mmCIF file of N, CA and C in Angstrom:
data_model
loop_
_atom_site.group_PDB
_atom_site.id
_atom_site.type_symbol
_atom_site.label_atom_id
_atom_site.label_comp_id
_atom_site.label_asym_id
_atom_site.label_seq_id
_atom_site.Cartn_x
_atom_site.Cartn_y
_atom_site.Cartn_z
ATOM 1 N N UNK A 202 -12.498 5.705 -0.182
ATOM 2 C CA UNK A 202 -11.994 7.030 0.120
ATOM 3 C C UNK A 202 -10.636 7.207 -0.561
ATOM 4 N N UNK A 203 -10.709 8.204 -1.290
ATOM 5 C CA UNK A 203 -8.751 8.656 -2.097
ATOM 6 C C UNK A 203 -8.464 8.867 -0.875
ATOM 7 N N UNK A 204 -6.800 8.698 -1.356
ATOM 8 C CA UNK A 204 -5.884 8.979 0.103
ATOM 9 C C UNK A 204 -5.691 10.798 -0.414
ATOM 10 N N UNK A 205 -5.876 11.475 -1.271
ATOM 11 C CA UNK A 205 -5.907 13.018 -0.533
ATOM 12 C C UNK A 205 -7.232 13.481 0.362
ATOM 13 N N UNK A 206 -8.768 12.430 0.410
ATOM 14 C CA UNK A 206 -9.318 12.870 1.301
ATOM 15 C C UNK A 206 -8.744 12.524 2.897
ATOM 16 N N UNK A 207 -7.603 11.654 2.928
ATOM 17 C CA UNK A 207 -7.183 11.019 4.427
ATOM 18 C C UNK A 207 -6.536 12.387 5.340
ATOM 19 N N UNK A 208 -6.804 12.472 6.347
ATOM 20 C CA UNK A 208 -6.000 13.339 7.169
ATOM 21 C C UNK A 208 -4.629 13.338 6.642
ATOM 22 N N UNK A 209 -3.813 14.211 6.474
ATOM 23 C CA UNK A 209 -2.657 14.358 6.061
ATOM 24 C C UNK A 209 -1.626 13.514 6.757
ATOM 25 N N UNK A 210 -1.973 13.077 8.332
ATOM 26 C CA UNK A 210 -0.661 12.326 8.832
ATOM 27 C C UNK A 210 -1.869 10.994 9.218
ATOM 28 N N UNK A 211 -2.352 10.548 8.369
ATOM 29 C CA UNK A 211 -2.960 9.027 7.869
ATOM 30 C C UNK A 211 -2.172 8.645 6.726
ATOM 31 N N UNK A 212 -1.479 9.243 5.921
ATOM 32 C CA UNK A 212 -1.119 9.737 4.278
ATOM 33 C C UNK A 212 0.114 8.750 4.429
ATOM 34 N N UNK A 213 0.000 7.741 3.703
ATOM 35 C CA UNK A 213 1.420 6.831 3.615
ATOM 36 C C UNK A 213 2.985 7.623 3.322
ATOM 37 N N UNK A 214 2.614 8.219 2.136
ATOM 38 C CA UNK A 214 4.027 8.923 2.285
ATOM 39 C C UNK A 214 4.470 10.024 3.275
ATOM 40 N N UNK A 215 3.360 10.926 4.041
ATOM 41 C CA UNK A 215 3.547 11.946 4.833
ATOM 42 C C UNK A 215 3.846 10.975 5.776
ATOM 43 N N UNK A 216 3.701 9.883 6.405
ATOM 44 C CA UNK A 216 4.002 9.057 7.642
ATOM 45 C C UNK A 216 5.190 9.043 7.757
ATOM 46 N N UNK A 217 5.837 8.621 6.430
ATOM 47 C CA UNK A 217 7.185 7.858 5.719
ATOM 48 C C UNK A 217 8.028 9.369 6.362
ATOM 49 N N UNK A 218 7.951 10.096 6.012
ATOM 50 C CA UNK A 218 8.212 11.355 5.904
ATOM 51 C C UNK A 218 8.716 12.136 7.033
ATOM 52 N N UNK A 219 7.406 11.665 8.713
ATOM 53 C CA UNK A 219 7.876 12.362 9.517
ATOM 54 C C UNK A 219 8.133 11.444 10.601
ATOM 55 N N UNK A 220 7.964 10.062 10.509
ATOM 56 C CA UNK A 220 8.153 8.484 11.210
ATOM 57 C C UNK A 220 9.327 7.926 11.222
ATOM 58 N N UNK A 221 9.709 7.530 9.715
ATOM 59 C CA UNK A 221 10.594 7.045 8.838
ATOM 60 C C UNK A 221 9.551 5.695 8.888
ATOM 61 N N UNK A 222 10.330 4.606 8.211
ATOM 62 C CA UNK A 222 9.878 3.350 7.744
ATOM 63 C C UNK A 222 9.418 2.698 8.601
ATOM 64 N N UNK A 223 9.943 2.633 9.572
ATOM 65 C CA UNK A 223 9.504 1.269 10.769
ATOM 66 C C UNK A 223 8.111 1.902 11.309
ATOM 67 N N UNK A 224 7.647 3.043 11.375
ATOM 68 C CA UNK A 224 6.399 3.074 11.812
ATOM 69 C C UNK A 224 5.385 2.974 10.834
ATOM 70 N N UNK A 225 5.705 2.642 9.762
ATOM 71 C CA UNK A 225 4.452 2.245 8.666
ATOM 72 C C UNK A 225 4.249 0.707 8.739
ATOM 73 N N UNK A 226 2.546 0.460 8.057
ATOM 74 C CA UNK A 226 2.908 -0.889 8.631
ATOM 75 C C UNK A 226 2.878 -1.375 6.994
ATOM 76 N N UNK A 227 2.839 -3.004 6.635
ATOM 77 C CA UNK A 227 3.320 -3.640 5.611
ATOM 78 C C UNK A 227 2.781 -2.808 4.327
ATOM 79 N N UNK A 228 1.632 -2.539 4.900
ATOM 80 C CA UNK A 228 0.300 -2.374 3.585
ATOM 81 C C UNK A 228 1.180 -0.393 3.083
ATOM 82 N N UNK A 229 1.160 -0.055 4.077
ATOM 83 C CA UNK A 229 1.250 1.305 3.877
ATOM 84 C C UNK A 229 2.860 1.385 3.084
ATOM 85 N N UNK A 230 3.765 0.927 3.231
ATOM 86 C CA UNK A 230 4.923 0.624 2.749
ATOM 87 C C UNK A 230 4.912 -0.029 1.037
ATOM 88 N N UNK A 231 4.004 -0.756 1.238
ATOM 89 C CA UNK A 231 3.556 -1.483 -0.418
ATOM 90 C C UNK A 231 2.822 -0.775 -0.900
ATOM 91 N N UNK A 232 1.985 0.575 -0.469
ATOM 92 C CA UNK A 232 1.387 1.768 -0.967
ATOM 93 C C UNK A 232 2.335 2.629 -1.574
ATOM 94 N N UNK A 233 3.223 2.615 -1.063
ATOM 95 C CA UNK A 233 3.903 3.857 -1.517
ATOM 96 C C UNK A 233 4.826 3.407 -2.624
ATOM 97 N N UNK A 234 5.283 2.075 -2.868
ATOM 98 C CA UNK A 234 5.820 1.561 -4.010
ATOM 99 C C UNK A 234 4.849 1.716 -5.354
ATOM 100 N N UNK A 235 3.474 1.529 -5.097
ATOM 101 C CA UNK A 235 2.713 0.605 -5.932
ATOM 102 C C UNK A 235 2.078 2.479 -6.660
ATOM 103 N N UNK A 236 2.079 3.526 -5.890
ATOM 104 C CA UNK A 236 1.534 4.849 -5.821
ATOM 105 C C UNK A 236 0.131 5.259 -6.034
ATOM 106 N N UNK A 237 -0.804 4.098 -6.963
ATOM 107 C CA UNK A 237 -1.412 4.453 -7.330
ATOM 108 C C UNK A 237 -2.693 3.109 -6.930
ATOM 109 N N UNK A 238 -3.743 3.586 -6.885
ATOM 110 C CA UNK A 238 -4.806 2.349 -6.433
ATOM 111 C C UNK A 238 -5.526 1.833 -8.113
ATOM 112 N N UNK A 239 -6.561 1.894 -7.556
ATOM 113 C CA UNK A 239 -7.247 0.734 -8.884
ATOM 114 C C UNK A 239 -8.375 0.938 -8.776
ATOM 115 N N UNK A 240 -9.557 1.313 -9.607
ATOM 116 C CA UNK A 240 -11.029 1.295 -9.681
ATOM 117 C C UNK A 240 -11.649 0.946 -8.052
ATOM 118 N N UNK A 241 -12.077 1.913 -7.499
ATOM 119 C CA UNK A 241 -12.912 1.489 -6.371
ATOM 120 C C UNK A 241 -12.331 1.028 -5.042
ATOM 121 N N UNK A 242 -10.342 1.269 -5.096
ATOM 122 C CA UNK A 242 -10.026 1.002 -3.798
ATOM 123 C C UNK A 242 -8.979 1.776 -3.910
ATOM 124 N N UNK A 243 -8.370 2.946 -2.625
ATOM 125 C CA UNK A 243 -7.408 3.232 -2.780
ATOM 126 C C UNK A 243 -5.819 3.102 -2.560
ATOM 127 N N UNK A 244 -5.109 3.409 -2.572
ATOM 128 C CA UNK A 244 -3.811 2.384 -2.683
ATOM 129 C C UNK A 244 -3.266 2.069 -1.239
ATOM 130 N N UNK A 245 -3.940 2.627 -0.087
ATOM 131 C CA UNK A 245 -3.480 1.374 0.879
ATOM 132 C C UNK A 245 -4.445 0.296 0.673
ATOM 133 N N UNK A 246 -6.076 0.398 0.152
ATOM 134 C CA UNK A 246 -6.782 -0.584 0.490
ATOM 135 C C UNK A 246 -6.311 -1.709 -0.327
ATOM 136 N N UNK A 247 -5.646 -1.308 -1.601
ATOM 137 C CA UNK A 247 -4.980 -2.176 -2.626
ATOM 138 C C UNK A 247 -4.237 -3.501 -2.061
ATOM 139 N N UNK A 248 -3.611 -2.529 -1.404
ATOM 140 C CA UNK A 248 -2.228 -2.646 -0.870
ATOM 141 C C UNK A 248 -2.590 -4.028 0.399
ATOM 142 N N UNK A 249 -3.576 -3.390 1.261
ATOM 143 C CA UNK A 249 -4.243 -4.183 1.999
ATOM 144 C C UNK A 249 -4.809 -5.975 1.617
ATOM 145 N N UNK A 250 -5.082 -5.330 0.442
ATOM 146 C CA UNK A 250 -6.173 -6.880 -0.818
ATOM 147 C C UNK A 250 -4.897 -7.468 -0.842
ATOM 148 N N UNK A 251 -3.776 -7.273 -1.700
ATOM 149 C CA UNK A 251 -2.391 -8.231 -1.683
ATOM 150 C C UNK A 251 -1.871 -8.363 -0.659
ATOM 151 N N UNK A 252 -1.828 -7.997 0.097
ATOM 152 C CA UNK A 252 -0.934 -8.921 1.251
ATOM 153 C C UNK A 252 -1.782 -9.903 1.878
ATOM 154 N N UNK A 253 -3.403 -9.371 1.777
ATOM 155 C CA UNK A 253 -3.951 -10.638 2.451
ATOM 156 C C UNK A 253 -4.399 -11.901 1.581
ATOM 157 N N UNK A 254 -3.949 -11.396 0.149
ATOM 158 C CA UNK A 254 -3.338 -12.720 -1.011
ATOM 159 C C UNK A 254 -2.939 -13.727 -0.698
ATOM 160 N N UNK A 255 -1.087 -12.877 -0.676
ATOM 161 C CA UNK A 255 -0.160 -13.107 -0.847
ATOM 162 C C UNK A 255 1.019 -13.280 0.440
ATOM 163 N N UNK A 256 1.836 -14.002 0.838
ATOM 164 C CA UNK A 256 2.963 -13.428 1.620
ATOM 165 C C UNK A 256 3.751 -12.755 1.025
ATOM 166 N N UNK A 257 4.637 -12.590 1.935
ATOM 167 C CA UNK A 257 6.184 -11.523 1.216
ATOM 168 C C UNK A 257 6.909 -12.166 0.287
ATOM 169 N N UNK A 258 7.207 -13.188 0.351
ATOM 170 C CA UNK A 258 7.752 -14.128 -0.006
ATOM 171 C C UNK A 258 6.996 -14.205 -1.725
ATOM 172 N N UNK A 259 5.781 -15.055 -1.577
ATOM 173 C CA UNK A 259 5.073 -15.146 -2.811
ATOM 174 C C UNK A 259 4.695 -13.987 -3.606
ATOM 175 N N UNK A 260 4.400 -12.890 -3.048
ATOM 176 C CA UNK A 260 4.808 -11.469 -3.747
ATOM 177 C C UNK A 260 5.813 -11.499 -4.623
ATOM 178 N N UNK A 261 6.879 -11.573 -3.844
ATOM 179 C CA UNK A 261 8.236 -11.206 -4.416
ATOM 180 C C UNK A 261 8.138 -12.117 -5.811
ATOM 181 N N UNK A 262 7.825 -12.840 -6.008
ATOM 182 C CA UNK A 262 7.687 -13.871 -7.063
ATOM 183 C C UNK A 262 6.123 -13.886 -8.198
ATOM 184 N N UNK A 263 5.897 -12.880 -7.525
ATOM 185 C CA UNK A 263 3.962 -13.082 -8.696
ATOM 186 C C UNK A 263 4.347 -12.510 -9.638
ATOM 187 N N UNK A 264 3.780 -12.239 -10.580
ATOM 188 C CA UNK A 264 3.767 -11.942 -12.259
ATOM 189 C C UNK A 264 2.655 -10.963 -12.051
ATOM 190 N N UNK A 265 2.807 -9.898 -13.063
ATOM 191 C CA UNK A 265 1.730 -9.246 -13.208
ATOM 192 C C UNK A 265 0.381 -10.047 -13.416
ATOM 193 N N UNK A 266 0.463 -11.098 -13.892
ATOM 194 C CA UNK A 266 -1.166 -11.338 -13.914
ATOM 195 C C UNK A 266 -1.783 -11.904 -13.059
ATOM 196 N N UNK A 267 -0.400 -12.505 -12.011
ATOM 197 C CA UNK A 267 -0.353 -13.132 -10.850
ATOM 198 C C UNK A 267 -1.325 -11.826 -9.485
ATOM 199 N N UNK A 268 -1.348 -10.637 -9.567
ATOM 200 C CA UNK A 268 -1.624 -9.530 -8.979
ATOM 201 C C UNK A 268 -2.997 -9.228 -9.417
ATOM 202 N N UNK A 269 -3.576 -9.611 -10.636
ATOM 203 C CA UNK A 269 -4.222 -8.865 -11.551
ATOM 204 C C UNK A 269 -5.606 -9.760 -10.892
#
């Protein structure tokens, strides 16, 4: 599902928007950096796939091909 079919206050940045930060959770926060998804998932589900990679920690440190 694209995030313009999501209810508008499902919408990572509309959350950001009327929440502030602390009510988003990891994935939705690394959505809104990353903006854009990838063939067949959209950018929270992305978002979702790397963190359950990666920690915060090892993130902070991957390489693009490290992600890829």
């Amino acid at each position: 599902m694209k995030i313009k079919d999501l209810p508008k206050v499902d919408r990572p940045r509309e959350k950001l928007e009327k929440y502030g930060p602390e009510k988003l959770s990891n994935s939705e926060l690394l959505a809104i950096l990353l903006r854009i998804g990838s063939k067949g998932l959209n950018v929270v589900e992305l978002s979702r796939k790397i963190l359950g990679k990666f920690s915060r920690n090892s993130l902070a440190k991957a390489s693009f091909k490290d992600l890829k």
